[in-house]
Amino acid sequence: MILFPAIDLKDGQCVRLKLGDMEQATVYNPDPGAQARAFEEQGFEWLHVVDLNGAFAGETVNGAAVDAILKSTKNPVQLGGGIRTLDHIDNWLSRGLARVILGTVAVRDPALVIEACRKFPGKVAVGIDAKGGKVAVEGWAEASELGVIELAKKFEGAGVSAIIYTDIDRDGILTGINWPSTLELADAVSIPVIASGGLASMDDIRRMIAPDAAKLEGAISGRALYDGRIDPQEALALIRATRKA
């Protein structure tokens, strides 16, 4: 079980959005590299990064900020946002990413995801972002007709390392993870699932280490960490105690 601290990048800065709205961005740190170092020093073992501008543009926009993060931490980093081609994937993995997250392209071109998994084994995750139970694409700006489980099942057996499932209706507003939908997805596929969107408090940390959530790879936390609603040492101690048990 892993708690992934999140760095969302907008215009080169660490921000958090409310409900995926780029106009509702709070800047938490103008120096992404320093934020990555801080998370490592707090004891986190992974880092989740999203290029928000890139998600809308369909190509990398905050590349310099991501490079600064990679230089600033020894922790493995996963990146999503604007990664749409095999060349994009190859470029980022060669720059030191542990894995890429494919979102929009997973809806638009599932065959590319399957090919990426074959070409870069263990390095490809799929991001499934849902609004009202349907998958959203293009930086959450556009809804598809695909259901979450319907999309996830397309990648069974393909070698996807993880599915990052975000409930957009909860993202950035601290109402708690949508545990029923997240666990339903985890039950429906064999691919490890990472919960995202709305993690609000230590109650969510305790929920993620409950026995029925053991099938999850972990959860992502953003605003709750930046706002001090979750104490990193307390949260990580709880998770480590569960691993030992």
PDB file of C-alpha atoms in Angstrom:
ATOM      1  CA  MET A   1       0.000   0.000   0.000  1.00  0.00           C
ATOM      2  CA  ILE A   2       1.510   3.308  -1.138  1.00  0.00           C
ATOM      3  CA  LEU A   3       0.488   6.885  -0.358  1.00  0.00           C
ATOM      4  CA  PHE A   4       1.421   8.963  -3.411  1.00  0.00           C
ATOM      5  CA  PRO A   5       1.866  12.701  -2.776  1.00  0.00           C
ATOM      6  CA  ALA A   6       0.740  14.712  -5.786  1.00  0.00           C
ATOM      7  CA  ILE A   7       2.377  17.578  -7.627  1.00  0.00           C
ATOM      8  CA  ASP A   8       0.033  19.123 -10.185  1.00  0.00           C
ATOM      9  CA  LEU A   9       1.837  21.505 -12.533  1.00  0.00           C
ATOM     10  CA  LYS A  10       0.273  24.626 -14.023  1.00  0.00           C
ATOM     11  CA  ASP A  11       2.473  27.274 -15.629  1.00  0.00           C
ATOM     12  CA  GLY A  12       5.551  25.751 -13.964  1.00  0.00           C
ATOM     13  CA  GLN A  13       4.144  25.903 -10.436  1.00  0.00           C
ATOM     14  CA  CYS A  14       2.690  23.360  -7.987  1.00  0.00           C
ATOM     15  CA  VAL A  15      -1.054  23.939  -7.773  1.00  0.00           C
ATOM     16  CA  ARG A  16      -4.240  22.183  -6.792  1.00  0.00           C
ATOM     17  CA  LEU A  17      -7.432  22.535  -8.784  1.00  0.00           C
ATOM     18  CA  LYS A  18     -10.999  22.354  -7.561  1.00  0.00           C
ATOM     19  CA  LEU A  19     -13.111  19.856  -9.538  1.00  0.00           C
ATOM     20  CA  GLY A  20     -10.555  19.909 -12.361  1.00  0.00           C
ATOM     21  CA  ASP A  21     -11.233  23.583 -13.156  1.00  0.00           C
ATOM     22  CA  MET A  22      -8.069  25.363 -14.375  1.00  0.00           C
ATOM     23  CA  GLU A  23      -9.594  28.685 -13.317  1.00  0.00           C
ATOM     24  CA  GLN A  24      -9.825  27.442  -9.723  1.00  0.00           C
ATOM     25  CA  ALA A  25      -6.130  26.842  -9.102  1.00  0.00           C
ATOM     26  CA  THR A  26      -4.395  27.443  -5.773  1.00  0.00           C
ATOM     27  CA  VAL A  27      -0.610  27.835  -5.987  1.00  0.00           C
ATOM     28  CA  TYR A  28       1.094  25.877  -3.194  1.00  0.00           C
ATOM     29  CA  ASN A  29       4.731  26.079  -4.241  1.00  0.00           C
ATOM     30  CA  PRO A  30       6.351  27.990  -7.120  1.00  0.00           C
ATOM     31  CA  ASP A  31       9.316  25.559  -7.023  1.00  0.00           C
ATOM     32  CA  PRO A  32       8.307  22.000  -8.038  1.00  0.00           C
ATOM     33  CA  GLY A  33      11.807  20.637  -7.394  1.00  0.00           C
ATOM     34  CA  ALA A  34      11.755  21.917  -3.824  1.00  0.00           C
ATOM     35  CA  GLN A  35       8.328  20.354  -3.299  1.00  0.00           C
ATOM     36  CA  ALA A  36       9.575  17.006  -4.587  1.00  0.00           C
ATOM     37  CA  ARG A  37      12.509  17.154  -2.163  1.00  0.00           C
ATOM     38  CA  ALA A  38      10.188  18.031   0.706  1.00  0.00           C
ATOM     39  CA  PHE A  39       7.982  15.015   0.026  1.00  0.00           C
ATOM     40  CA  GLU A  40      11.029  12.722  -0.069  1.00  0.00           C
ATOM     41  CA  GLU A  41      12.312  14.179   3.211  1.00  0.00           C
ATOM     42  CA  GLN A  42       8.911  13.540   4.796  1.00  0.00           C
ATOM     43  CA  GLY A  43       9.344   9.841   4.037  1.00  0.00           C
ATOM     44  CA  PHE A  44       7.210   9.329   0.937  1.00  0.00           C
ATOM     45  CA  GLU A  45       8.434   6.624  -1.434  1.00  0.00           C
ATOM     46  CA  TRP A  46       6.789   7.639  -4.707  1.00  0.00           C
ATOM     47  CA  LEU A  47       5.664  10.846  -6.427  1.00  0.00           C
ATOM     48  CA  HIS A  48       2.619  11.419  -8.614  1.00  0.00           C
ATOM     49  CA  VAL A  49       2.970  14.315 -11.080  1.00  0.00           C
ATOM     50  CA  VAL A  50       0.443  15.739 -13.548  1.00  0.00           C
ATOM     51  CA  ASP A  51       1.164  18.262 -16.297  1.00  0.00           C
ATOM     52  CA  LEU A  52      -2.192  20.054 -16.217  1.00  0.00           C
ATOM     53  CA  ASN A  53      -1.422  22.361 -19.132  1.00  0.00           C
ATOM     54  CA  GLY A  54      -0.194  19.340 -21.064  1.00  0.00           C
ATOM     55  CA  ALA A  55      -3.447  17.466 -20.475  1.00  0.00           C
ATOM     56  CA  PHE A  56      -5.340  20.234 -22.262  1.00  0.00           C
ATOM     57  CA  ALA A  57      -2.692  20.839 -24.950  1.00  0.00           C
ATOM     58  CA  GLY A  58      -2.169  17.167 -25.808  1.00  0.00           C
ATOM     59  CA  GLU A  59       1.604  17.524 -25.451  1.00  0.00           C
ATOM     60  CA  THR A  60       4.121  18.257 -22.717  1.00  0.00           C
ATOM     61  CA  VAL A  61       3.989  21.885 -21.526  1.00  0.00           C
ATOM     62  CA  ASN A  62       5.657  21.747 -18.095  1.00  0.00           C
ATOM     63  CA  GLY A  63       8.662  19.692 -19.199  1.00  0.00           C
ATOM     64  CA  ALA A  64      11.209  21.944 -17.481  1.00  0.00           C
ATOM     65  CA  ALA A  65       9.341  21.617 -14.173  1.00  0.00           C
ATOM     66  CA  VAL A  66       9.192  17.832 -14.497  1.00  0.00           C
ATOM     67  CA  ASP A  67      12.923  17.716 -15.258  1.00  0.00           C
ATOM     68  CA  ALA A  68      13.544  19.808 -12.125  1.00  0.00           C
ATOM     69  CA  ILE A  69      11.502  17.316 -10.100  1.00  0.00           C
ATOM     70  CA  LEU A  70      13.442  14.351 -11.510  1.00  0.00           C
ATOM     71  CA  LYS A  71      16.731  16.046 -10.589  1.00  0.00           C
ATOM     72  CA  SER A  72      15.493  16.859  -7.067  1.00  0.00           C
ATOM     73  CA  THR A  73      14.304  13.463  -5.825  1.00  0.00           C
ATOM     74  CA  LYS A  74      15.548   9.895  -5.794  1.00  0.00           C
ATOM     75  CA  ASN A  75      11.965   8.653  -5.483  1.00  0.00           C
ATOM     76  CA  PRO A  76      10.333   7.030  -8.506  1.00  0.00           C
ATOM     77  CA  VAL A  77       8.042   9.455 -10.339  1.00  0.00           C
ATOM     78  CA  GLN A  78       4.927   8.721 -12.381  1.00  0.00           C
ATOM     79  CA  LEU A  79       3.704  11.407 -14.808  1.00  0.00           C
ATOM     80  CA  GLY A  80       0.442  12.014 -16.603  1.00  0.00           C
ATOM     81  CA  GLY A  81      -0.896  14.815 -18.774  1.00  0.00           C
ATOM     82  CA  GLY A  82      -0.381  15.243 -22.504  1.00  0.00           C
ATOM     83  CA  ILE A  83       1.407  11.934 -23.108  1.00  0.00           C
ATOM     84  CA  ARG A  84      -0.272  10.722 -26.284  1.00  0.00           C
ATOM     85  CA  THR A  85       2.297   8.935 -28.480  1.00  0.00           C
ATOM     86  CA  LEU A  86       4.937   6.203 -28.265  1.00  0.00           C
ATOM     87  CA  ASP A  87       7.577   8.874 -28.879  1.00  0.00           C
ATOM     88  CA  HIS A  88       6.240  10.898 -25.920  1.00  0.00           C
ATOM     89  CA  ILE A  89       6.488   7.790 -23.743  1.00  0.00           C
ATOM     90  CA  ASP A  90       9.978   6.874 -24.924  1.00  0.00           C
ATOM     91  CA  ASN A  91      11.176  10.454 -24.391  1.00  0.00           C
ATOM     92  CA  TRP A  92       9.916  10.645 -20.822  1.00  0.00           C
ATOM     93  CA  LEU A  93      11.147   7.232 -19.766  1.00  0.00           C
ATOM     94  CA  SER A  94      14.584   8.064 -21.150  1.00  0.00           C
ATOM     95  CA  ARG A  95      14.560  11.218 -18.986  1.00  0.00           C
ATOM     96  CA  GLY A  96      14.157   9.168 -15.834  1.00  0.00           C
ATOM     97  CA  LEU A  97      10.449   8.628 -15.212  1.00  0.00           C
ATOM     98  CA  ALA A  98       9.507   5.384 -13.470  1.00  0.00           C
ATOM     99  CA  ARG A  99       6.232   5.193 -15.382  1.00  0.00           C
ATOM    100  CA  VAL A 100       3.937   7.214 -17.603  1.00  0.00           C
ATOM    101  CA  ILE A 101       0.185   7.582 -17.140  1.00  0.00           C
ATOM    102  CA  LEU A 102      -1.947   7.393 -20.277  1.00  0.00           C
ATOM    103  CA  GLY A 103      -5.416   8.895 -19.996  1.00  0.00           C
ATOM    104  CA  THR A 104      -7.025  10.444 -23.067  1.00  0.00           C
ATOM    105  CA  VAL A 105      -5.153   8.121 -25.432  1.00  0.00           C
ATOM    106  CA  ALA A 106      -6.473   5.110 -23.504  1.00  0.00           C
ATOM    107  CA  VAL A 107      -9.958   6.131 -24.671  1.00  0.00           C
ATOM    108  CA  ARG A 108      -9.015   7.367 -28.135  1.00  0.00           C
ATOM    109  CA  ASP A 109      -6.514   4.639 -29.069  1.00  0.00           C
ATOM    110  CA  PRO A 110      -6.491   1.602 -26.736  1.00  0.00           C
ATOM    111  CA  ALA A 111      -4.237  -0.260 -29.201  1.00  0.00           C
ATOM    112  CA  LEU A 112      -1.492   2.320 -28.576  1.00  0.00           C
ATOM    113  CA  VAL A 113      -1.660   1.606 -24.835  1.00  0.00           C
ATOM    114  CA  ILE A 114      -1.366  -2.131 -25.466  1.00  0.00           C
ATOM    115  CA  GLU A 115       1.606  -1.537 -27.783  1.00  0.00           C
ATOM    116  CA  ALA A 116       3.218   0.758 -25.185  1.00  0.00           C
ATOM    117  CA  CYS A 117       2.881  -1.964 -22.534  1.00  0.00           C
ATOM    118  CA  ARG A 118       4.590  -4.410 -24.867  1.00  0.00           C
ATOM    119  CA  LYS A 119       7.380  -1.978 -25.733  1.00  0.00           C
ATOM    120  CA  PHE A 120       7.896  -0.576 -22.211  1.00  0.00           C
ATOM    121  CA  PRO A 121       6.978  -3.402 -19.804  1.00  0.00           C
ATOM    122  CA  GLY A 122       6.105  -2.300 -16.288  1.00  0.00           C
ATOM    123  CA  LYS A 123       6.341   1.377 -17.227  1.00  0.00           C
ATOM    124  CA  VAL A 124       2.789   2.176 -18.353  1.00  0.00           C
ATOM    125  CA  ALA A 125      -0.179   3.060 -16.151  1.00  0.00           C
ATOM    126  CA  VAL A 126      -3.664   4.051 -17.308  1.00  0.00           C
ATOM    127  CA  GLY A 127      -5.466   7.046 -15.840  1.00  0.00           C
ATOM    128  CA  ILE A 128      -9.239   6.700 -15.740  1.00  0.00           C
ATOM    129  CA  ASP A 129     -10.972   9.928 -14.758  1.00  0.00           C
ATOM    130  CA  ALA A 130     -14.728   9.688 -14.256  1.00  0.00           C
ATOM    131  CA  LYS A 131     -17.496  12.262 -14.027  1.00  0.00           C
ATOM    132  CA  GLY A 132     -20.958  10.976 -13.292  1.00  0.00           C
ATOM    133  CA  GLY A 133     -19.700   7.435 -13.843  1.00  0.00           C
ATOM    134  CA  LYS A 134     -18.464   8.145 -17.394  1.00  0.00           C
ATOM    135  CA  VAL A 135     -14.849   8.516 -18.476  1.00  0.00           C
ATOM    136  CA  ALA A 136     -13.672  12.092 -19.133  1.00  0.00           C
ATOM    137  CA  VAL A 137     -10.841  13.028 -21.515  1.00  0.00           C
ATOM    138  CA  GLU A 138      -8.835  16.041 -22.734  1.00  0.00           C
ATOM    139  CA  GLY A 139      -7.922  17.280 -19.266  1.00  0.00           C
ATOM    140  CA  TRP A 140     -11.403  16.400 -17.985  1.00  0.00           C
ATOM    141  CA  ALA A 141     -12.952  18.952 -20.364  1.00  0.00           C
ATOM    142  CA  GLU A 142     -14.822  16.371 -22.437  1.00  0.00           C
ATOM    143  CA  ALA A 143     -17.022  13.433 -21.456  1.00  0.00           C
ATOM    144  CA  SER A 144     -17.084  10.118 -23.299  1.00  0.00           C
ATOM    145  CA  GLU A 145     -19.798   7.473 -23.295  1.00  0.00           C
ATOM    146  CA  LEU A 146     -17.460   4.848 -21.855  1.00  0.00           C
ATOM    147  CA  GLY A 147     -18.031   3.413 -18.402  1.00  0.00           C
ATOM    148  CA  VAL A 148     -15.081   3.090 -16.038  1.00  0.00           C
ATOM    149  CA  ILE A 149     -15.079  -0.714 -15.781  1.00  0.00           C
ATOM    150  CA  GLU A 150     -15.787  -1.056 -19.516  1.00  0.00           C
ATOM    151  CA  LEU A 151     -12.598   0.904 -20.275  1.00  0.00           C
ATOM    152  CA  ALA A 152     -10.499  -0.858 -17.632  1.00  0.00           C
ATOM    153  CA  LYS A 153     -11.409  -4.287 -19.002  1.00  0.00           C
ATOM    154  CA  LYS A 154      -9.952  -3.337 -22.403  1.00  0.00           C
ATOM    155  CA  PHE A 155      -6.500  -3.569 -20.807  1.00  0.00           C
ATOM    156  CA  GLU A 156      -6.803  -6.839 -18.914  1.00  0.00           C
ATOM    157  CA  GLY A 157      -3.773  -8.967 -19.706  1.00  0.00           C
ATOM    158  CA  ALA A 158      -2.007  -6.170 -21.588  1.00  0.00           C
ATOM    159  CA  GLY A 159       0.609  -5.535 -18.912  1.00  0.00           C
ATOM    160  CA  VAL A 160      -0.720  -2.223 -17.547  1.00  0.00           C
ATOM    161  CA  SER A 161       1.147  -1.650 -14.271  1.00  0.00           C
ATOM    162  CA  ALA A 162      -1.680   0.249 -12.542  1.00  0.00           C
ATOM    163  CA  ILE A 163      -4.971   2.052 -13.080  1.00  0.00           C
ATOM    164  CA  ILE A 164      -5.225   5.471 -11.450  1.00  0.00           C
ATOM    165  CA  TYR A 165      -8.921   6.055 -10.871  1.00  0.00           C
ATOM    166  CA  THR A 166     -10.071   9.607 -10.167  1.00  0.00           C
ATOM    167  CA  ASP A 167     -13.602  10.670  -9.301  1.00  0.00           C
ATOM    168  CA  ILE A 168     -13.607  14.199 -10.764  1.00  0.00           C
ATOM    169  CA  ASP A 169     -16.724  15.123  -8.790  1.00  0.00           C
ATOM    170  CA  ARG A 170     -14.638  14.827  -5.620  1.00  0.00           C
ATOM    171  CA  ASP A 171     -11.247  16.054  -6.776  1.00  0.00           C
ATOM    172  CA  GLY A 172      -9.776  18.911  -4.789  1.00  0.00           C
ATOM    173  CA  ILE A 173     -12.787  19.476  -2.540  1.00  0.00           C
ATOM    174  CA  LEU A 174     -11.807  17.243   0.384  1.00  0.00           C
ATOM    175  CA  THR A 175     -14.996  15.194   0.549  1.00  0.00           C
ATOM    176  CA  GLY A 176     -13.239  11.835   0.786  1.00  0.00           C
ATOM    177  CA  ILE A 177     -12.333   9.184  -1.776  1.00  0.00           C
ATOM    178  CA  ASN A 178     -15.224   7.508  -3.591  1.00  0.00           C
ATOM    179  CA  TRP A 179     -14.453   4.168  -1.955  1.00  0.00           C
ATOM    180  CA  PRO A 180     -17.470   2.191  -3.284  1.00  0.00           C
ATOM    181  CA  SER A 181     -16.664   2.959  -6.942  1.00  0.00           C
ATOM    182  CA  THR A 182     -12.928   2.509  -6.412  1.00  0.00           C
ATOM    183  CA  LEU A 183     -13.309  -0.883  -4.761  1.00  0.00           C
ATOM    184  CA  GLU A 184     -15.884  -1.966  -7.358  1.00  0.00           C
ATOM    185  CA  LEU A 185     -13.301  -1.236 -10.061  1.00  0.00           C
ATOM    186  CA  ALA A 186     -10.568  -3.074  -8.139  1.00  0.00           C
ATOM    187  CA  ASP A 187     -12.865  -6.106  -7.831  1.00  0.00           C
ATOM    188  CA  ALA A 188     -13.655  -6.053 -11.562  1.00  0.00           C
ATOM    189  CA  VAL A 189     -10.092  -6.199 -12.904  1.00  0.00           C
ATOM    190  CA  SER A 190      -6.809  -7.854 -12.006  1.00  0.00           C
ATOM    191  CA  ILE A 191      -4.796  -4.666 -12.691  1.00  0.00           C
ATOM    192  CA  PRO A 192      -3.741  -2.880  -9.461  1.00  0.00           C
ATOM    193  CA  VAL A 193      -5.869   0.219  -8.771  1.00  0.00           C
ATOM    194  CA  ILE A 194      -4.726   3.503  -7.224  1.00  0.00           C
ATOM    195  CA  ALA A 195      -7.458   5.661  -5.668  1.00  0.00           C
ATOM    196  CA  SER A 196      -7.501   9.373  -6.435  1.00  0.00           C
ATOM    197  CA  GLY A 197      -9.761  12.363  -5.993  1.00  0.00           C
ATOM    198  CA  GLY A 198     -10.945  13.839  -2.711  1.00  0.00           C
ATOM    199  CA  LEU A 199      -8.666  12.189  -0.142  1.00  0.00           C
ATOM    200  CA  ALA A 200      -9.483  14.433   2.791  1.00  0.00           C
ATOM    201  CA  SER A 201      -8.265  13.278   6.174  1.00  0.00           C
ATOM    202  CA  MET A 202      -6.756  10.560   8.318  1.00  0.00           C
ATOM    203  CA  ASP A 203     -10.139   8.812   8.063  1.00  0.00           C
ATOM    204  CA  ASP A 204      -9.349   8.165   4.381  1.00  0.00           C
ATOM    205  CA  ILE A 205      -5.915   6.834   5.340  1.00  0.00           C
ATOM    206  CA  ARG A 206      -7.518   4.450   7.834  1.00  0.00           C
ATOM    207  CA  ARG A 207     -10.057   3.444   5.172  1.00  0.00           C
ATOM    208  CA  MET A 208      -7.335   2.679   2.623  1.00  0.00           C
ATOM    209  CA  ILE A 209      -5.662   0.217   5.015  1.00  0.00           C
ATOM    210  CA  ALA A 210      -8.900  -1.601   5.862  1.00  0.00           C
ATOM    211  CA  PRO A 211      -8.870  -5.294   4.884  1.00  0.00           C
ATOM    212  CA  ASP A 212     -11.246  -4.905   1.925  1.00  0.00           C
ATOM    213  CA  ALA A 213      -8.969  -2.231   0.415  1.00  0.00           C
ATOM    214  CA  ALA A 214      -5.863  -4.436   0.572  1.00  0.00           C
ATOM    215  CA  LYS A 215      -6.267  -5.165  -3.149  1.00  0.00           C
ATOM    216  CA  LEU A 216      -5.458  -1.506  -3.961  1.00  0.00           C
ATOM    217  CA  GLU A 217      -1.930  -0.400  -4.794  1.00  0.00           C
ATOM    218  CA  GLY A 218      -2.534   2.808  -2.855  1.00  0.00           C
ATOM    219  CA  ALA A 219      -4.035   6.278  -2.985  1.00  0.00           C
ATOM    220  CA  ILE A 220      -3.010   9.766  -4.098  1.00  0.00           C
ATOM    221  CA  SER A 221      -3.152  12.795  -1.825  1.00  0.00           C
ATOM    222  CA  GLY A 222      -2.849  16.415  -2.851  1.00  0.00           C
ATOM    223  CA  ARG A 223      -4.711  19.249  -1.160  1.00  0.00           C
ATOM    224  CA  ALA A 224      -5.053  17.439   2.185  1.00  0.00           C
ATOM    225  CA  LEU A 225      -1.256  17.170   2.428  1.00  0.00           C
ATOM    226  CA  TYR A 226      -0.643  20.759   1.379  1.00  0.00           C
ATOM    227  CA  ASP A 227      -3.299  22.075   3.781  1.00  0.00           C
ATOM    228  CA  GLY A 228      -1.979  20.015   6.701  1.00  0.00           C
ATOM    229  CA  ARG A 229      -5.158  17.948   7.067  1.00  0.00           C
ATOM    230  CA  ILE A 230      -3.002  14.821   6.857  1.00  0.00           C
ATOM    231  CA  ASP A 231       0.141  14.496   8.928  1.00  0.00           C
ATOM    232  CA  PRO A 232       2.723  12.716   6.722  1.00  0.00           C
ATOM    233  CA  GLN A 233       4.500  10.969   9.604  1.00  0.00           C
ATOM    234  CA  GLU A 234       1.250   9.692  11.140  1.00  0.00           C
ATOM    235  CA  ALA A 235      -0.141   8.554   7.784  1.00  0.00           C
ATOM    236  CA  LEU A 236       3.052   6.783   6.716  1.00  0.00           C
ATOM    237  CA  ALA A 237       3.426   5.110  10.126  1.00  0.00           C
ATOM    238  CA  LEU A 238      -0.105   3.685   9.826  1.00  0.00           C
ATOM    239  CA  ILE A 239       0.596   2.358   6.348  1.00  0.00           C
ATOM    240  CA  ARG A 240       3.922   0.797   7.331  1.00  0.00           C
ATOM    241  CA  ALA A 241       2.324  -0.868  10.335  1.00  0.00           C
ATOM    242  CA  THR A 242      -0.225  -2.448   7.996  1.00  0.00           C
ATOM    243  CA  ARG A 243       2.543  -3.751   5.722  1.00  0.00           C
ATOM    244  CA  LYS A 244       4.263  -5.422   8.670  1.00  0.00           C
ATOM    245  CA  ALA A 245       1.007  -6.994   9.812  1.00  0.00           C
TER     246      ALA A 245
END
